[in-house]
């Protein structure tokens, strides 16, 4: 058998998954350019905090401040926050901020809440034991401080606003609406009210049933993106002081770090991200395997990123092996057979795809965040069943297979080119 190694989901106990194929199948792997990049060490993290772009070093910024908040991205993002948070805490302590004047907030936006297990995976046991860690609540406790030029109410987590030093940690990966994640997204939608989130996504961006997405938005579109511009205005109004973003390799390890003023650090990170997450576009295949790892509980992103390049009548195998299932999403998720969040956008019938197989040891009859229409998906628990299903349609010999190992965050190079 031909063995192909792909990354397991970001928060799994094991690092990789082996996919086996018959020896006489033509199997080709299409990794993103940054797949094998070296992970960063602690010294590199500290150096970045002390040499930010567009901002004083974090320690100097913290001098004279009394209350600090560290916002971190949630369980839908692969960022290993713990080593970064430890470095941040060290700088705060050196600046004279006491431990009991520091708290952490999970930037869940309109996603479901995290629990202690989730917090420990992101922050580590010691931080969770030693510092208060809170979920963001988009439905209650946000304070209104104004409105953006595009009409989005600047309604922000009250605990965040109560602090005079506001730090945030996240990652930059391609995004289907904002072009790239990271940057100001940690505040809008991260710690914004549900009304602010829905206005930004639906009214500003056009991502709602019956509307057309704004032409400036989409995968890899960063310049002039109205959603990100709105989020930047929102973040500046909210008083975000210092943003830290990482890029990741194929196994979700930080491979580069950018920090400082939210616009400048994000701009620098996106420039590198265009190279890191781009890959060759496969062609001439019978089967395309889309493995999700970084955002495994938002598996629809893999279909969104690669659907334009799926060849007519091919079999798509979506590898989405997350025991948590798909994330609860109060804006776009499902809350009944015909009921969804406030700006729910029902999935449409899949075009061009001959068959969609979802390979997962944890099937869902109707995922909380839709992947596709339930009738368009076949869920299989066992990889041998996947191979048998492919063989029954495409034959047992000479099947051509393309494997995209990070399909939820990697894009065809033409999508990410400036």
Coordinates of C-alpha atoms in Angstrom, one line a residue:
X1 CA 0.0 0.0 0.0
X2 CA 1.1 3.6 -0.6
X3 CA 1.2 5.5 2.6
X4 CA 0.5 9.3 2.7
X5 CA 1.0 11.3 5.9
X6 CA -1.4 14.1 6.6
X7 CA -1.8 16.2 9.8
X8 CA -4.3 15.1 12.4
X9 CA -6.7 17.7 13.7
X10 CA -5.0 20.5 15.6
X11 CA -5.9 19.5 19.1
X12 CA -5.6 15.7 18.8
X13 CA -3.3 13.7 21.0
X14 CA -1.4 12.4 17.9
X15 CA 0.3 14.6 15.3
X16 CA -0.4 12.8 12.1
X17 CA -2.8 10.4 10.3
X18 CA -1.7 7.8 7.7
X19 CA -3.9 7.4 4.6
X20 CA -3.2 4.2 2.7
X21 CA -4.0 3.6 -1.0
X22 CA -3.5 0.6 -3.3
X23 CA 0.0 0.5 -4.9
X24 CA -1.3 0.7 -8.4
X25 CA -3.2 4.0 -7.8
X26 CA -1.5 7.2 -8.8
X27 CA -1.5 9.2 -5.6
X28 CA 0.1 12.7 -5.5
X29 CA 0.5 15.0 -2.5
X30 CA 0.1 18.8 -2.9
X31 CA 1.5 20.4 0.3
X32 CA 1.4 24.2 0.9
X33 CA 4.8 25.8 0.6
X34 CA 5.2 26.3 4.3
X35 CA 4.2 22.8 5.2
X36 CA 7.6 21.7 6.5
X37 CA 8.7 25.0 8.0
X38 CA 10.6 24.8 11.3
X39 CA 8.6 25.6 14.5
X40 CA 9.6 28.6 16.5
X41 CA 11.4 28.6 19.9
X42 CA 10.9 30.8 23.0
X43 CA 13.8 33.1 22.2
X44 CA 12.2 34.0 18.9
X45 CA 8.9 34.8 20.6
X46 CA 10.6 37.1 23.1
X47 CA 12.6 38.9 20.4
X48 CA 9.4 39.7 18.5
X49 CA 7.7 41.0 21.6
X50 CA 10.7 43.3 22.2
X51 CA 11.0 44.4 18.6
X52 CA 7.4 45.0 17.4
X53 CA 6.2 47.0 14.4
X54 CA 4.5 50.3 14.8
X55 CA 4.4 50.0 18.6
X56 CA 6.6 50.3 21.7
X57 CA 7.9 47.0 23.0
X58 CA 5.3 45.2 25.1
X59 CA 7.2 45.7 28.4
X60 CA 7.4 49.4 27.9
X61 CA 3.8 49.6 26.7
X62 CA 2.8 47.9 30.0
X63 CA 4.6 50.3 32.3
X64 CA 2.2 52.3 34.4
X65 CA -0.8 50.2 33.4
X66 CA -3.0 48.6 36.1
X67 CA -5.3 46.0 34.5
X68 CA -4.3 43.8 31.6
X69 CA -6.4 41.6 29.4
X70 CA -5.0 38.9 27.0
X71 CA -7.5 37.9 24.4
X72 CA -6.8 34.7 22.5
X73 CA -8.3 33.0 19.5
X74 CA -10.8 30.2 20.2
X75 CA -11.1 26.4 19.6
X76 CA -11.8 26.9 15.9
X77 CA -8.2 28.2 15.4
X78 CA -4.9 26.2 15.6
X79 CA -2.8 28.7 17.5
X80 CA -0.8 27.1 20.3
X81 CA -1.2 30.1 22.6
X82 CA 0.6 28.8 25.7
X83 CA 4.2 29.6 24.8
X84 CA 3.2 33.1 23.6
X85 CA 1.1 33.7 26.6
X86 CA 3.9 32.7 28.9
X87 CA 6.2 35.2 27.2
X88 CA 3.6 37.9 27.5
X89 CA 3.1 37.3 31.2
X90 CA 6.8 37.5 31.7
X91 CA 6.9 40.9 30.1
X92 CA 3.9 42.1 32.1
X93 CA 5.4 41.0 35.3
X94 CA 8.7 42.8 34.4
X95 CA 6.7 46.0 33.8
X96 CA 5.1 45.8 37.3
X97 CA 1.7 44.4 36.5
X98 CA 0.7 41.9 39.3
X99 CA -0.7 38.5 38.4
X100 CA -4.0 39.2 40.0
X101 CA -4.4 42.2 37.6
X102 CA -4.3 39.9 34.5
X103 CA -7.1 38.0 32.9
X104 CA -7.6 36.0 29.7
X105 CA -10.7 36.1 27.4
X106 CA -11.4 33.6 24.6
X107 CA -12.4 35.4 21.4
X108 CA -15.3 33.2 20.5
X109 CA -17.2 35.8 18.5
X110 CA -20.5 34.0 17.6
X111 CA -19.1 30.5 18.2
X112 CA -20.1 28.3 21.0
X113 CA -18.4 28.6 24.4
X114 CA -15.2 26.8 25.3
X115 CA -14.8 24.7 28.5
X116 CA -11.9 24.0 30.8
X117 CA -10.5 21.2 28.6
X118 CA -10.4 23.7 25.7
X119 CA -8.8 26.4 27.8
X120 CA -6.0 24.0 28.9
X121 CA -5.3 22.9 25.3
X122 CA -4.9 26.5 24.3
X123 CA -3.2 28.0 27.4
X124 CA -1.8 25.1 29.4
X125 CA -2.7 23.8 32.8
X126 CA -0.6 26.3 34.8
X127 CA -2.1 29.4 33.2
X128 CA -5.7 28.1 33.7
X129 CA -4.9 27.3 37.3
X130 CA -3.3 30.7 38.0
X131 CA -5.3 33.3 36.0
X132 CA -9.0 33.9 35.4
X133 CA -10.0 32.7 31.9
X134 CA -13.4 33.8 30.5
X135 CA -15.5 33.1 27.5
X136 CA -16.7 36.1 25.5
X137 CA -20.5 36.5 25.6
X138 CA -21.8 38.2 22.4
X139 CA -25.3 38.4 23.7
X140 CA -24.8 40.2 27.0
X141 CA -22.2 42.4 28.7
X142 CA -21.0 44.3 25.7
X143 CA -20.7 48.1 25.9
X144 CA -21.5 50.4 23.0
X145 CA -18.8 53.1 22.4
X146 CA -19.8 54.3 18.9
X147 CA -20.3 53.2 15.4
X148 CA -18.0 52.5 12.4
X149 CA -18.3 54.5 9.2
X150 CA -20.1 51.5 7.7
X151 CA -22.7 51.5 10.4
X152 CA -21.4 48.6 12.5
X153 CA -22.2 49.3 16.2
X154 CA -18.9 49.3 18.2
X155 CA -20.2 47.1 21.0
X156 CA -17.3 45.4 22.7
X157 CA -16.9 42.9 25.6
X158 CA -17.2 45.0 28.8
X159 CA -14.4 43.1 30.6
X160 CA -12.1 43.9 27.7
X161 CA -13.0 47.6 27.9
X162 CA -12.5 47.7 31.7
X163 CA -8.7 47.1 31.3
X164 CA -6.2 49.7 30.4
X165 CA -3.8 47.3 28.6
X166 CA -5.4 45.3 25.9
X167 CA -3.4 42.5 24.2
X168 CA -4.5 39.9 21.7
X169 CA -3.0 36.6 20.4
X170 CA -4.0 34.9 17.2
X171 CA -2.9 33.5 13.8
X172 CA -2.9 34.6 10.2
X173 CA -4.4 32.0 7.8
X174 CA -6.4 32.5 4.6
X175 CA -10.1 33.3 5.2
X176 CA -13.1 32.9 2.9
X177 CA -14.5 36.4 3.7
X178 CA -11.8 38.6 5.2
X179 CA -9.1 37.4 2.8
X180 CA -6.9 36.5 5.8
X181 CA -7.7 35.9 9.4
X182 CA -5.7 37.5 12.3
X183 CA -5.2 41.2 12.8
X184 CA -8.3 43.1 13.8
X185 CA -10.6 40.0 13.5
X186 CA -9.6 39.1 17.1
X187 CA -11.9 42.1 18.2
X188 CA -14.5 42.0 15.4
X189 CA -15.9 39.3 15.5
X190 CA -13.8 38.0 18.4
X191 CA -15.0 40.1 21.4
X192 CA -17.9 41.9 19.6
X193 CA -21.6 41.8 20.2
X194 CA -23.8 39.6 18.1
X195 CA -25.4 42.7 16.5
X196 CA -22.0 44.0 15.5
X197 CA -20.9 40.6 14.1
X198 CA -24.0 40.2 12.1
X199 CA -24.0 43.7 10.7
X200 CA -20.3 43.3 9.7
X201 CA -20.8 39.9 8.1
X202 CA -24.2 40.4 6.5
X203 CA -24.7 44.2 5.8
X204 CA -21.1 45.2 5.2
X205 CA -19.9 42.0 3.6
X206 CA -23.1 40.6 2.0
X207 CA -22.7 37.1 3.5
X208 CA -26.3 36.3 4.1
X209 CA -29.1 34.5 2.1
X210 CA -30.4 36.6 -0.7
X211 CA -27.4 39.0 -0.8
X212 CA -24.2 39.0 -2.9
X213 CA -20.9 39.1 -1.2
X214 CA -19.0 42.3 -1.6
X215 CA -16.6 42.1 -4.5
X216 CA -13.6 43.2 -2.3
X217 CA -14.0 40.1 -0.1
X218 CA -13.0 36.4 -0.5
X219 CA -10.1 34.1 -0.1
X220 CA -6.8 35.9 -0.2
X221 CA -8.4 39.4 -0.8
X222 CA -6.8 41.7 1.7
X223 CA -6.4 45.0 0.0
X224 CA -9.5 47.1 0.3
X225 CA -11.5 44.3 1.9
X226 CA -14.5 46.1 3.4
X227 CA -14.9 43.5 6.1
X228 CA -11.4 43.9 7.3
X229 CA -11.5 47.7 7.0
X230 CA -14.6 47.7 9.1
X231 CA -12.9 45.4 11.7
X232 CA -9.8 47.6 11.8
X233 CA -11.9 50.7 12.5
X234 CA -13.8 48.7 15.2
X235 CA -10.5 47.4 16.8
X236 CA -9.0 50.9 16.9
X237 CA -12.1 52.4 18.5
X238 CA -12.0 49.6 21.1
X239 CA -8.5 50.5 22.1
X240 CA -6.6 47.3 21.2
X241 CA -3.0 48.1 22.2
X242 CA -0.9 45.2 21.0
X243 CA -1.6 42.3 18.6
X244 CA 0.4 39.1 18.2
X245 CA -0.1 36.9 15.2
X246 CA 1.7 33.7 14.1
X247 CA 1.9 31.8 10.8
X248 CA 1.8 28.1 11.1
X249 CA 3.3 25.1 9.3
X250 CA 1.5 22.0 8.1
X251 CA 1.3 20.5 11.6
X252 CA -0.1 23.7 13.2
X253 CA 3.2 24.8 14.8
X254 CA 4.1 28.5 14.8
X255 CA 6.7 29.1 12.1
X256 CA 6.8 33.0 12.1
X257 CA 5.5 35.7 14.4
X258 CA 4.4 39.3 13.9
X259 CA 3.4 41.7 16.6
X260 CA 2.8 45.3 17.4
X261 CA 0.2 47.8 16.0
X262 CA -2.7 45.8 14.6
X263 CA -2.6 47.1 11.1
X264 CA 1.1 47.1 10.6
X265 CA 1.8 43.7 12.1
X266 CA -1.0 42.1 10.1
X267 CA 0.1 43.7 6.8
X268 CA 3.6 42.3 7.3
X269 CA 2.2 38.9 8.2
X270 CA -0.1 38.7 5.2
X271 CA 2.7 39.4 2.8
X272 CA 4.5 36.3 4.1
X273 CA 1.3 34.3 4.4
X274 CA 0.6 34.6 0.7
X275 CA 3.7 32.4 0.1
X276 CA 3.4 30.1 3.1
X277 CA -0.2 28.9 2.5
X278 CA -0.1 28.7 -1.3
X279 CA 0.3 25.4 -3.3
X280 CA 0.2 24.0 -6.7
X281 CA -3.2 23.3 -8.2
X282 CA -3.8 19.6 -8.9
X283 CA -5.3 18.5 -12.2
X284 CA -6.2 15.3 -14.0
X285 CA -7.4 13.4 -11.0
X286 CA -10.4 11.1 -10.3
X287 CA -10.4 11.7 -6.6
X288 CA -9.4 14.7 -4.5
X289 CA -8.8 14.2 -0.8
X290 CA -9.3 17.4 1.3
X291 CA -7.8 16.9 4.7
X292 CA -8.8 19.4 7.4
X293 CA -6.6 20.0 10.4
X294 CA -6.3 23.6 11.6
X295 CA -10.0 24.3 11.5
X296 CA -11.4 20.8 11.6
X297 CA -14.6 21.9 13.3
X298 CA -15.2 24.3 10.3
X299 CA -14.7 21.7 7.7
X300 CA -16.8 23.5 5.1
X301 CA -13.8 25.8 4.6
X302 CA -12.0 23.1 2.7
X303 CA -14.8 22.8 0.2
X304 CA -15.1 26.6 -0.1
X305 CA -11.4 27.0 -0.8
X306 CA -11.1 24.1 -3.3
X307 CA -14.5 23.9 -4.9
X308 CA -13.5 26.3 -7.8
X309 CA -10.8 23.8 -8.8
X310 CA -12.7 20.5 -8.4
X311 CA -12.8 18.7 -11.7
X312 CA -16.1 17.6 -13.2
X313 CA -17.6 14.4 -11.8
X314 CA -14.7 13.8 -9.5
X315 CA -15.0 12.2 -6.0
X316 CA -14.3 14.5 -3.1
X317 CA -13.1 12.9 0.1
X318 CA -13.3 15.3 3.0
X319 CA -11.2 14.1 6.0
X320 CA -12.8 15.8 9.0
X321 CA -12.0 13.6 12.0
X322 CA -13.0 15.9 14.9
X323 CA -14.6 14.3 18.0
X324 CA -16.2 17.6 18.8
X325 CA -18.0 17.7 15.5
X326 CA -18.7 21.0 13.7
X327 CA -18.7 24.1 15.8
X328 CA -21.8 25.8 17.2
X329 CA -22.2 29.1 15.3
X330 CA -24.8 31.5 16.4
X331 CA -24.6 33.5 13.1
X332 CA -24.3 30.8 10.5
X333 CA -25.0 27.5 12.3
X334 CA -28.1 25.3 12.3
X335 CA -30.5 25.1 15.2
X336 CA -33.2 22.9 13.6
X337 CA -33.9 21.2 10.2
X338 CA -35.0 24.5 8.7
X339 CA -33.7 26.9 11.4
X340 CA -30.4 28.6 11.6
X341 CA -28.6 31.5 13.2
X342 CA -29.5 35.1 12.6
X343 CA -27.7 35.3 9.2
X344 CA -27.9 31.6 8.3
X345 CA -27.1 30.9 4.7
X346 CA -28.4 27.4 3.8
X347 CA -26.0 25.3 1.8
X348 CA -26.8 24.9 -1.9
X349 CA -26.6 21.8 -4.1
X350 CA -23.0 20.9 -4.9
X351 CA -22.0 21.6 -8.5
X352 CA -19.5 19.5 -10.5
X353 CA -18.8 17.0 -7.7
X354 CA -19.7 13.5 -8.6
X355 CA -19.8 12.3 -5.0
X356 CA -18.9 13.8 -1.6
X357 CA -17.6 11.4 1.0
X358 CA -16.9 12.7 4.6
X359 CA -14.4 10.4 6.3
X360 CA -14.8 10.7 10.0
X361 CA -14.8 8.5 13.0
X362 CA -17.4 10.9 14.5
X363 CA -20.3 11.2 12.0
X364 CA -23.1 13.8 12.4
X365 CA -26.5 13.4 10.7
X366 CA -26.7 17.2 10.4
X367 CA -23.7 19.1 11.5
X368 CA -24.1 22.2 13.7
X369 CA -22.2 24.2 11.1
X370 CA -23.3 22.9 7.7
X371 CA -20.7 21.3 5.4
X372 CA -23.1 20.6 2.6
X373 CA -26.7 19.5 2.3
X374 CA -27.2 16.3 4.3
X375 CA -28.4 14.5 1.2
X376 CA -25.3 15.4 -0.7
X377 CA -22.9 13.8 1.8
X378 CA -22.0 10.2 2.6
X379 CA -20.3 9.7 6.0
X380 CA -17.9 6.8 6.3
X381 CA -16.1 5.8 9.6
X382 CA -13.5 3.4 8.2
X383 CA -10.9 4.3 5.6
X384 CA -11.2 0.9 4.0
X385 CA -14.9 1.7 3.3
X386 CA -13.7 4.9 1.6
X387 CA -11.4 3.0 -0.7
X388 CA -14.1 0.4 -1.5
X389 CA -16.6 3.2 -2.3
X390 CA -14.0 4.9 -4.6
X391 CA -13.2 1.6 -6.3
X392 CA -16.9 0.8 -6.9
X393 CA -17.2 4.1 -8.9
X394 CA -13.8 4.6 -10.5
X395 CA -12.6 1.0 -10.7
X396 CA -9.9 -0.8 -8.8
X397 CA -6.8 0.0 -10.9
X398 CA -5.1 3.2 -11.9
X399 CA -7.2 5.6 -9.9
X400 CA -5.7 9.1 -9.9
X401 CA -5.8 10.7 -6.5
X402 CA -4.8 14.3 -5.4
X403 CA -4.3 14.9 -1.7
X404 CA -4.5 18.4 -0.2
X405 CA -3.1 18.0 3.4
X406 CA -4.2 21.4 4.8
X407 CA -7.3 22.1 2.7
X408 CA -8.9 24.3 5.3
X409 CA -6.0 26.9 5.2
X410 CA -4.1 26.3 2.0
X411 CA -5.1 27.8 -1.3
X412 CA -4.1 27.5 -4.9
X413 CA -1.3 29.9 -5.6
X414 CA -3.4 31.9 -8.0
X415 CA -5.8 32.7 -5.2
X416 CA -3.2 34.0 -2.8
X417 CA -1.0 35.9 -5.4
X418 CA -1.0 39.7 -4.7

